[in-house]
Coordinates of C-alpha atoms in Angstrom, one line a residue:
X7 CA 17.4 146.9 -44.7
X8 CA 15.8 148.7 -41.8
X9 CA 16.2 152.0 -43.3
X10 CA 14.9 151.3 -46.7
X11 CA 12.2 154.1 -48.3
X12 CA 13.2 156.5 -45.8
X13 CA 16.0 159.7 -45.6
X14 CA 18.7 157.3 -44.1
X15 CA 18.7 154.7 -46.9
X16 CA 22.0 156.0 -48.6
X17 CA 24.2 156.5 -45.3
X18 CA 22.6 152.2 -44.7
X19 CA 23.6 151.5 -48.4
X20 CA 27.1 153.0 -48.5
X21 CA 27.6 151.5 -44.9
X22 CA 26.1 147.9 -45.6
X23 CA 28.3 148.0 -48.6
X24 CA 31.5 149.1 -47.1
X25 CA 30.8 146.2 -44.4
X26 CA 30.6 143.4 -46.9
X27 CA 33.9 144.5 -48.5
X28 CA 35.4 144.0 -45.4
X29 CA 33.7 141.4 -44.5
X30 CA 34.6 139.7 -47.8
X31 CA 38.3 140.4 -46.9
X32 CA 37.9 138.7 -43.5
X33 CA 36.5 135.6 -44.9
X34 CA 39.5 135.2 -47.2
X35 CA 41.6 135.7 -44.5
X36 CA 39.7 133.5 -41.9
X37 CA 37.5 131.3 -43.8
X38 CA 38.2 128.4 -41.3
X39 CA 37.3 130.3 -38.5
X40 CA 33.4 130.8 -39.3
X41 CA 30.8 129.2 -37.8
X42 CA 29.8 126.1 -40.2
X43 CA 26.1 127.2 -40.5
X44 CA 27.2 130.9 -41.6
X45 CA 29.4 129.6 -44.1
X46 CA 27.2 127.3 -45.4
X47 CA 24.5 129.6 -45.8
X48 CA 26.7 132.7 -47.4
X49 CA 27.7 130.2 -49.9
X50 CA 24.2 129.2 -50.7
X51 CA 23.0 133.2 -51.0
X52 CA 26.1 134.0 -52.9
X53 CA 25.7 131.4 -55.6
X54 CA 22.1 132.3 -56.2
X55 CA 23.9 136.4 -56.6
X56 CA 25.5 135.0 -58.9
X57 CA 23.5 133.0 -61.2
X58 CA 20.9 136.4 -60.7
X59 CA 23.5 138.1 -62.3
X60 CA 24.6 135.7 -65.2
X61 CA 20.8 134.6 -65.6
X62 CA 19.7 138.8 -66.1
X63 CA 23.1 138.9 -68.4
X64 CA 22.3 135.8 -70.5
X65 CA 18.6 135.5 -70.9
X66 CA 17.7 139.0 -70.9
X67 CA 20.4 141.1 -72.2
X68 CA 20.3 143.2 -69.0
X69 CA 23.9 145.4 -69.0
X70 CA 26.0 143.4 -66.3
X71 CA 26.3 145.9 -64.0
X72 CA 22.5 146.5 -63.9
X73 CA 22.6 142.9 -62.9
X74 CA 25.1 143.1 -60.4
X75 CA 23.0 145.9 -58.9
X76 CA 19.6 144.4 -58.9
X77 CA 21.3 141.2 -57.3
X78 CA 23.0 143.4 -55.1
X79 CA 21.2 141.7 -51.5
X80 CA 23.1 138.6 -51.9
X81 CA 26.6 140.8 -52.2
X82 CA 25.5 142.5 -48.9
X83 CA 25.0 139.3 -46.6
X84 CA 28.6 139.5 -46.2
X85 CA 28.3 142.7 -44.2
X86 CA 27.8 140.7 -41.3
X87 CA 31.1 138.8 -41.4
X88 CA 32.5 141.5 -39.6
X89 CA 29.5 141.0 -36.8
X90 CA 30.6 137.6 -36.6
X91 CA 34.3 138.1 -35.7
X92 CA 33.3 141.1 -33.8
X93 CA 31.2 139.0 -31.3
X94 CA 33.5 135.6 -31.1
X95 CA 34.0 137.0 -27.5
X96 CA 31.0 136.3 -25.4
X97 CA 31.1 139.3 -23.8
X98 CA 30.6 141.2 -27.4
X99 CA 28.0 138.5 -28.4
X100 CA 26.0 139.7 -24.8
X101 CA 25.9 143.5 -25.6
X102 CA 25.1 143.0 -29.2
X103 CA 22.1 140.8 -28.7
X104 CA 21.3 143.2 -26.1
X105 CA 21.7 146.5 -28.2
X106 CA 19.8 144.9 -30.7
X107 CA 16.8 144.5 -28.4
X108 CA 17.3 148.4 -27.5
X109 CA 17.6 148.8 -31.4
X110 CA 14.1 147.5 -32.2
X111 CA 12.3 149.2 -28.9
X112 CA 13.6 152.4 -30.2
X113 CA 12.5 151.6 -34.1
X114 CA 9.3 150.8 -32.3
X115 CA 8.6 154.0 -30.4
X116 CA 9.6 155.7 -34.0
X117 CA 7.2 154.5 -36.0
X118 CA 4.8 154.6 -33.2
X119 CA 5.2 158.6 -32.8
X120 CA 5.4 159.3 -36.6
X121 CA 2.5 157.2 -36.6
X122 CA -0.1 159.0 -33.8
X123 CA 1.3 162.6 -35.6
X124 CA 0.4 161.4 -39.2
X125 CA 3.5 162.0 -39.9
X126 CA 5.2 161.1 -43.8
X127 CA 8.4 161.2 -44.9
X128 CA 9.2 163.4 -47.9
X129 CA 12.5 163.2 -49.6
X130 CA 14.1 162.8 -53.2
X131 CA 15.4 159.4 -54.4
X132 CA 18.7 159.5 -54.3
X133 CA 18.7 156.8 -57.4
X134 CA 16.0 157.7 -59.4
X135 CA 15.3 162.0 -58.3
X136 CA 12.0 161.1 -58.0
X137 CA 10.1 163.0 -54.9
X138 CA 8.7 160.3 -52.4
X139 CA 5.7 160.4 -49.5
X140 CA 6.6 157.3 -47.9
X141 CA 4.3 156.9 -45.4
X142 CA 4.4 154.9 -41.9
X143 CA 2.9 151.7 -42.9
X144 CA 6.2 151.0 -45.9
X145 CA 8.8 151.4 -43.7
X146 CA 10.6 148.0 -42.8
X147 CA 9.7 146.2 -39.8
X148 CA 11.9 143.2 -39.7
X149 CA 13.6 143.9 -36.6
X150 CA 10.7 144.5 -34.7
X151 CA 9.4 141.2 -36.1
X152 CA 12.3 139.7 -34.8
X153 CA 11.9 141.4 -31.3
X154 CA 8.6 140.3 -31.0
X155 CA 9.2 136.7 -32.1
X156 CA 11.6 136.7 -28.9
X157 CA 9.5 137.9 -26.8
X158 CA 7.1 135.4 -27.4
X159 CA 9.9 133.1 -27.2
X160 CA 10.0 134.4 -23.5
X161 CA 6.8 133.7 -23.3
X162 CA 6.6 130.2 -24.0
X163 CA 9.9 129.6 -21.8
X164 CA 9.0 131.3 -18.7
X165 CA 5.3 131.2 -18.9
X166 CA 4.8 134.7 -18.1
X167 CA 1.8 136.4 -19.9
X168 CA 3.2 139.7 -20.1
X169 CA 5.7 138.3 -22.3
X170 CA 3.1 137.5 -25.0
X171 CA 1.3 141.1 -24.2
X172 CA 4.5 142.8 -25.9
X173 CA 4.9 140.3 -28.2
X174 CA 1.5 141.2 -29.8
X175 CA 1.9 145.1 -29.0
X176 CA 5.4 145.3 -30.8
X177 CA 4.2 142.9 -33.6
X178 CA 1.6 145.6 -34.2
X179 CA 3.7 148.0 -35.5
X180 CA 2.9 146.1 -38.6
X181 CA -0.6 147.7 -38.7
X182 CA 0.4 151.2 -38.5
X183 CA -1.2 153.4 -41.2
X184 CA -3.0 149.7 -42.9
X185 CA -4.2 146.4 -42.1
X186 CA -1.8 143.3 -43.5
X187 CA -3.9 140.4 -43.5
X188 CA -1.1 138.2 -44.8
X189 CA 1.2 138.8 -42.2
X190 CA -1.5 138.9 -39.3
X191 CA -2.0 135.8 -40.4
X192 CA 1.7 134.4 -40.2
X193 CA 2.0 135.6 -36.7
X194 CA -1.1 133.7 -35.2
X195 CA 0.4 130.7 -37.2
X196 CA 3.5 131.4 -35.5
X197 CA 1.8 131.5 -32.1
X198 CA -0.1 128.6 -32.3
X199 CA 3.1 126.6 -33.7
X200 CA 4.4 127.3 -31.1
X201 CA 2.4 125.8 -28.3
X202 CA 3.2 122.8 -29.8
X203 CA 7.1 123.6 -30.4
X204 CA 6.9 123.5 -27.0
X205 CA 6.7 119.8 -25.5
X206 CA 5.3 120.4 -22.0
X207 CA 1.6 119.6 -21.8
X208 CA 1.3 122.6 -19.2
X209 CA 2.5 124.7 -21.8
X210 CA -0.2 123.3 -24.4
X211 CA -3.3 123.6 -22.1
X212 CA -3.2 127.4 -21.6
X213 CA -3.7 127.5 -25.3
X214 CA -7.2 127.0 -24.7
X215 CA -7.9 130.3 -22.6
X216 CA -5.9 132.0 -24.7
X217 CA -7.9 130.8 -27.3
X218 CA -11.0 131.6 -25.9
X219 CA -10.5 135.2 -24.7
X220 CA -9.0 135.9 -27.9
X221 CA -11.8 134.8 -30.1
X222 CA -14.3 136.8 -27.7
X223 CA -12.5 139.7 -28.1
X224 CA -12.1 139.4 -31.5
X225 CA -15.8 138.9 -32.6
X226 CA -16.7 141.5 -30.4
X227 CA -14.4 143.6 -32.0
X228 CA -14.6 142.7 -36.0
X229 CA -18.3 142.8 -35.3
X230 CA -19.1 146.2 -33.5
X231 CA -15.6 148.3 -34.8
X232 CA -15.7 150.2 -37.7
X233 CA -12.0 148.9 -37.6
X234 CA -12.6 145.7 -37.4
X235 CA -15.7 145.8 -40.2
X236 CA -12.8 146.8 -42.5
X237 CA -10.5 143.9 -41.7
X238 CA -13.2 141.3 -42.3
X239 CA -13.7 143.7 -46.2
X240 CA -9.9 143.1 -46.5
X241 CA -10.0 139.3 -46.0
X242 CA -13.6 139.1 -48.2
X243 CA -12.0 140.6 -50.8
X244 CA -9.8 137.3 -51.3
X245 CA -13.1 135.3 -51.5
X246 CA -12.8 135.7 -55.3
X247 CA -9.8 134.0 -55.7
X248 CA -11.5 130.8 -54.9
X249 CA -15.0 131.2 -55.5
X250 CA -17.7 133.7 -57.6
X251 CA -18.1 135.5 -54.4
X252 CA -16.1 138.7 -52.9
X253 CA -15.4 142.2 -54.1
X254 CA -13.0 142.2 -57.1
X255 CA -12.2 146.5 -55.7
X256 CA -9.0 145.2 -54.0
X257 CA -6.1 146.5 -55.8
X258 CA -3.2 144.5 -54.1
X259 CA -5.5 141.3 -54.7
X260 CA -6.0 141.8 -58.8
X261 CA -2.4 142.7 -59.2
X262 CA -1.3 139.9 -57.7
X263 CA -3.8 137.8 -60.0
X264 CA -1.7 139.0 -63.4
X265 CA 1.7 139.3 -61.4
X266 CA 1.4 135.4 -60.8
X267 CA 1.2 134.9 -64.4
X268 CA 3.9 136.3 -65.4
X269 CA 6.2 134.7 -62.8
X270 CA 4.3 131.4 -63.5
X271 CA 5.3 131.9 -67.8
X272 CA 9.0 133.5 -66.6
X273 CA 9.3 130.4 -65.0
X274 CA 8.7 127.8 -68.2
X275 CA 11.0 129.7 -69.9
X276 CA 14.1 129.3 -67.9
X277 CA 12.8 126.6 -65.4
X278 CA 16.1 125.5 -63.8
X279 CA 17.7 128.4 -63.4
X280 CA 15.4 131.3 -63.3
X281 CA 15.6 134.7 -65.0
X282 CA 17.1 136.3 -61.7
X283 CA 16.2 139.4 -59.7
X284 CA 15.7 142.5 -61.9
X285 CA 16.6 146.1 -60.7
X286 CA 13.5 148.5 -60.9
X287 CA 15.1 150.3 -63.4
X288 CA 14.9 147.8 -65.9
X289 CA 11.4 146.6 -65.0
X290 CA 9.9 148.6 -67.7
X291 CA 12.9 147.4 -69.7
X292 CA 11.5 143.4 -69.2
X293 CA 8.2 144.0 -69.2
X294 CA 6.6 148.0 -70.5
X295 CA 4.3 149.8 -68.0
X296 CA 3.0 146.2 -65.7
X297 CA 2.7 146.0 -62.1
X298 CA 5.3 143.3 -61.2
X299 CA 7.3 142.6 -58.3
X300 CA 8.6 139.6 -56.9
X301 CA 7.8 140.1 -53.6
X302 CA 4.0 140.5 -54.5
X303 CA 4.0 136.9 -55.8
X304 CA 6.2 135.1 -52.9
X305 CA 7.3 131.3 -53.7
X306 CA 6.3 132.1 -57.8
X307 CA 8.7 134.8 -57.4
X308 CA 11.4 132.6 -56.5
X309 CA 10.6 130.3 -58.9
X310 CA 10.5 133.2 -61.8
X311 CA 14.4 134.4 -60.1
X312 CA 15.9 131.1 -59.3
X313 CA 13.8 128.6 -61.0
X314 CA 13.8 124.9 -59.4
X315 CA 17.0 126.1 -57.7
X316 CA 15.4 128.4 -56.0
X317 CA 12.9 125.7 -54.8
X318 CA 15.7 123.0 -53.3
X319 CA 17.1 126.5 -51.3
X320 CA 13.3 126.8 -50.0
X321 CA 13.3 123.7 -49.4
X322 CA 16.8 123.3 -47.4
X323 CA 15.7 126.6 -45.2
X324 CA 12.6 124.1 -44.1
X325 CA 15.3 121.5 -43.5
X326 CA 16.7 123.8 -41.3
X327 CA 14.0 125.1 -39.4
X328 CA 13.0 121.2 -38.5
X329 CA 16.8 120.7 -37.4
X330 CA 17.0 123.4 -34.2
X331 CA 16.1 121.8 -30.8
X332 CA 14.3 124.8 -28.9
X333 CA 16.4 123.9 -25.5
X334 CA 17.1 127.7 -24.6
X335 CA 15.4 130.9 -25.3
X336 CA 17.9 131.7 -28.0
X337 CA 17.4 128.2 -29.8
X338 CA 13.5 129.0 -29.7
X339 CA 13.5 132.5 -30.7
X340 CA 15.6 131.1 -33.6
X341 CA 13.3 128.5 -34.9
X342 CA 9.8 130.7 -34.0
X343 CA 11.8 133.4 -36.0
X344 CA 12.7 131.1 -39.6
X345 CA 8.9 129.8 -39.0
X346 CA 7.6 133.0 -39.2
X347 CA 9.7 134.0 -42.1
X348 CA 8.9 131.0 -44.2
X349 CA 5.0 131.5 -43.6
X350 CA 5.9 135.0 -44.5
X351 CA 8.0 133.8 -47.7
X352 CA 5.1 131.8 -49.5
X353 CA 3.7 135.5 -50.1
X354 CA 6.4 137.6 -49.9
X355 CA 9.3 135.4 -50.9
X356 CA 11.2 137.0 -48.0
X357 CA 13.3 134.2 -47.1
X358 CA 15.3 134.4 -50.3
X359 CA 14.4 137.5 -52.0
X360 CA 15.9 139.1 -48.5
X361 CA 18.5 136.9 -47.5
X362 CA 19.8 139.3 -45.2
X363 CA 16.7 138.8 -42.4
X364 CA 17.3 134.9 -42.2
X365 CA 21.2 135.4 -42.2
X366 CA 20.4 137.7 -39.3
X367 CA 18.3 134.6 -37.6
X368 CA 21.1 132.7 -38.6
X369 CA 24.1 135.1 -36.6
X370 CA 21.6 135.6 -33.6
X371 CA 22.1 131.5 -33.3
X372 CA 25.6 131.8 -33.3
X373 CA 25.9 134.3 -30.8
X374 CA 23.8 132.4 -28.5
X375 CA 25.7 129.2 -28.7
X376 CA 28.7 131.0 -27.1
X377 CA 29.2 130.3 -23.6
X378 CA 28.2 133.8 -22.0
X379 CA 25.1 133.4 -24.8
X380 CA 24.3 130.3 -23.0
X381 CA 24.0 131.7 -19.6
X382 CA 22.3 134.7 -21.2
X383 CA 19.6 132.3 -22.8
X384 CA 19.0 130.8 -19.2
X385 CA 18.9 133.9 -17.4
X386 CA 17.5 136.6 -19.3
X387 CA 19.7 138.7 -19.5
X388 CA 18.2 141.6 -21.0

């Protein structure tokens, strides 16, 4: 949801929603037409809906419609059914990759501007009536991930550096307002994966200046900024989770500490199937005033929702990334997009707790296996 935390979510609900109702529709009436890879993939996402909902139901006397809305994500993959038919002609598929590319430029200037003016957004919950200051740094960034991801796919297909210079400028919308280790993290992974994606030795040796520069510029920085002096706090903050060392001041770091064990004992209970994914409004409901989200505690939250299910689906999403062959910018962009999000997932849980951002990566594919998606993955033609 691109709009989540912000003014717009309802107008995105109501519209996401009224999309997967049609798109539901569609795929009763054209099942045979989809693309085998979508269809496997919206069966996959819908069954684990549906044992969230059952799971909430059964185990934890959750009301079933509280269910059905806390496990409401894997209802609204089908919005993009429609998307699907929609761009069957190559000539649709072209525009709407390349409106989504003027999409995430745009979200990117956004958050950029709210960003520099210090700008938060103040609005009433439309669920809950509870006033909100959502600030820069919690608004979604997923399709600027995405549109960074390409351009680094650029990068590594046409060897042009100033392909990897807005790679790195978009991906740092990320680090508006804060500093996310984790995901900082996942996107140097990403890069360096990817030199070796790539087959060609050429392609491979200007790693090393890369490398080099980098690292110069990156001591220099961490050493002398008072921004940089902060990110190495952040990251010596984690030192306590493996050794007697660090400052235990980190927030996000402690509550993920306690989070983890009660995903961990949520996950004995109901091993096989999980206990499913919980609505806020019952949170206090399942557990009285804790800190717990299932985002906060990645691949133990998908084992607390889906239990060893929810493993073989992690499991079968590295399957798939090891299937693409990166022959075209589109094939590439595809698998440096579900590597990113599975680095991403074993904190965050993304992959599955979000199914629509890899269903996305999943209709970007099919677009670009049609014939005018070919020729735009050779050309460029964005």
């Amino acid at each position: 949801m691109v709009f989540n935390l912000s003014p717009l979510m309802v107008l995105e609900q109501a519209l996401t929603i009224l999309f997967a109702l049609v798109g539901l529709v569609f795929l009763m009436v054209k099942r045979k037409s989809l693309e085998s890879d979508l269809k496997k993939w919206l069966l996959i996402f819908s069954t684990l809906g549906v044992i969230s909902v059952f799971t909430n139901n059964i185990f934890h006397q959750v009301s079933f419609s509280s269910a059905v809305i806390g496990s409401l994500a894997y209802f609204k993959i089908f919005s993009l059914v429609p998307v699907f038919f929609w761009t069957r002609h190559p000539e649709r598929s072209y525009f709407t990759l390349r409106y989504f590319r003027m999409f995430g430029l745009l979200w990117f200037i956004s958050l950029l501007i709210l960003y520099v003016l210090n700008v938060n957004l103040n609005f009433k919950s439309p669920f809950t009536g509870t006033e909100m200051i959502v600030e820069v740094s919690r608004l979604n960034k997923n399709i600027i991930n995405l549109l960074s991801i390409y351009y680094l796919a650029l990068f590594f297909m046409k060897r042009t550096n100033r392909y990897m210079v807005i790679s790195f400028i978009l991906f740092g919308a990320n680090f508006f307002g804060d500093f996310q280790r984790y995901i900082f993290i996942c996107f140097i992974l990403t890069v360096l994966l990817g030199f070796f994606v790539q087959r060609s030795v050429l392609i491979r040796i200007r790693l090393l200046p890369i490398a080099l520069a980098s690292f110069i510029a990156g001591t220099a920085f961490l050493s002398n900024a008072d921004y940089g002096r902060l990110i190495m706090k952040k990251y010596s903050d984690v030192g306590f989770l493996f050794a007697d060392q660090g400052s235990k001041t980190d927030y996000s770091v402690s509550a993920r500490l306690w989070e983890s064990d009660i995903a961990i004992n949520g996950f004995w209970e109901h091993p096989l199937l999980g206990n499913g994914v919980f609505r806020s409004g019952v949170k206090e409901q399942l557990f009285g005033d804790v800190h717990f989200y299932l985002s906060d505690v990645g691949l133990l939250g998908i084992l607390y929702a889906f239990g060893i299910i929810g493993l073989i689906v992690f499991l079968l999403q590295l399957r798939f990334y090891f299937s693409i062959s990166p022959s075209s910018i589109i094939d590439l962009w595809v698998k440096l997009s579900v590597l990113f999000t599975m680095l991403y997932s074993i904190l965050t849980g993304t992959s599955i707790l979000m199914p629509s951002v890899f269903m996305v990566v999943i209709l970007i594919r099919s677009m670009g296996d049609r014939s005018l998606g070919a020729e735009f993955s050779r050309s460029n033609g964005w």
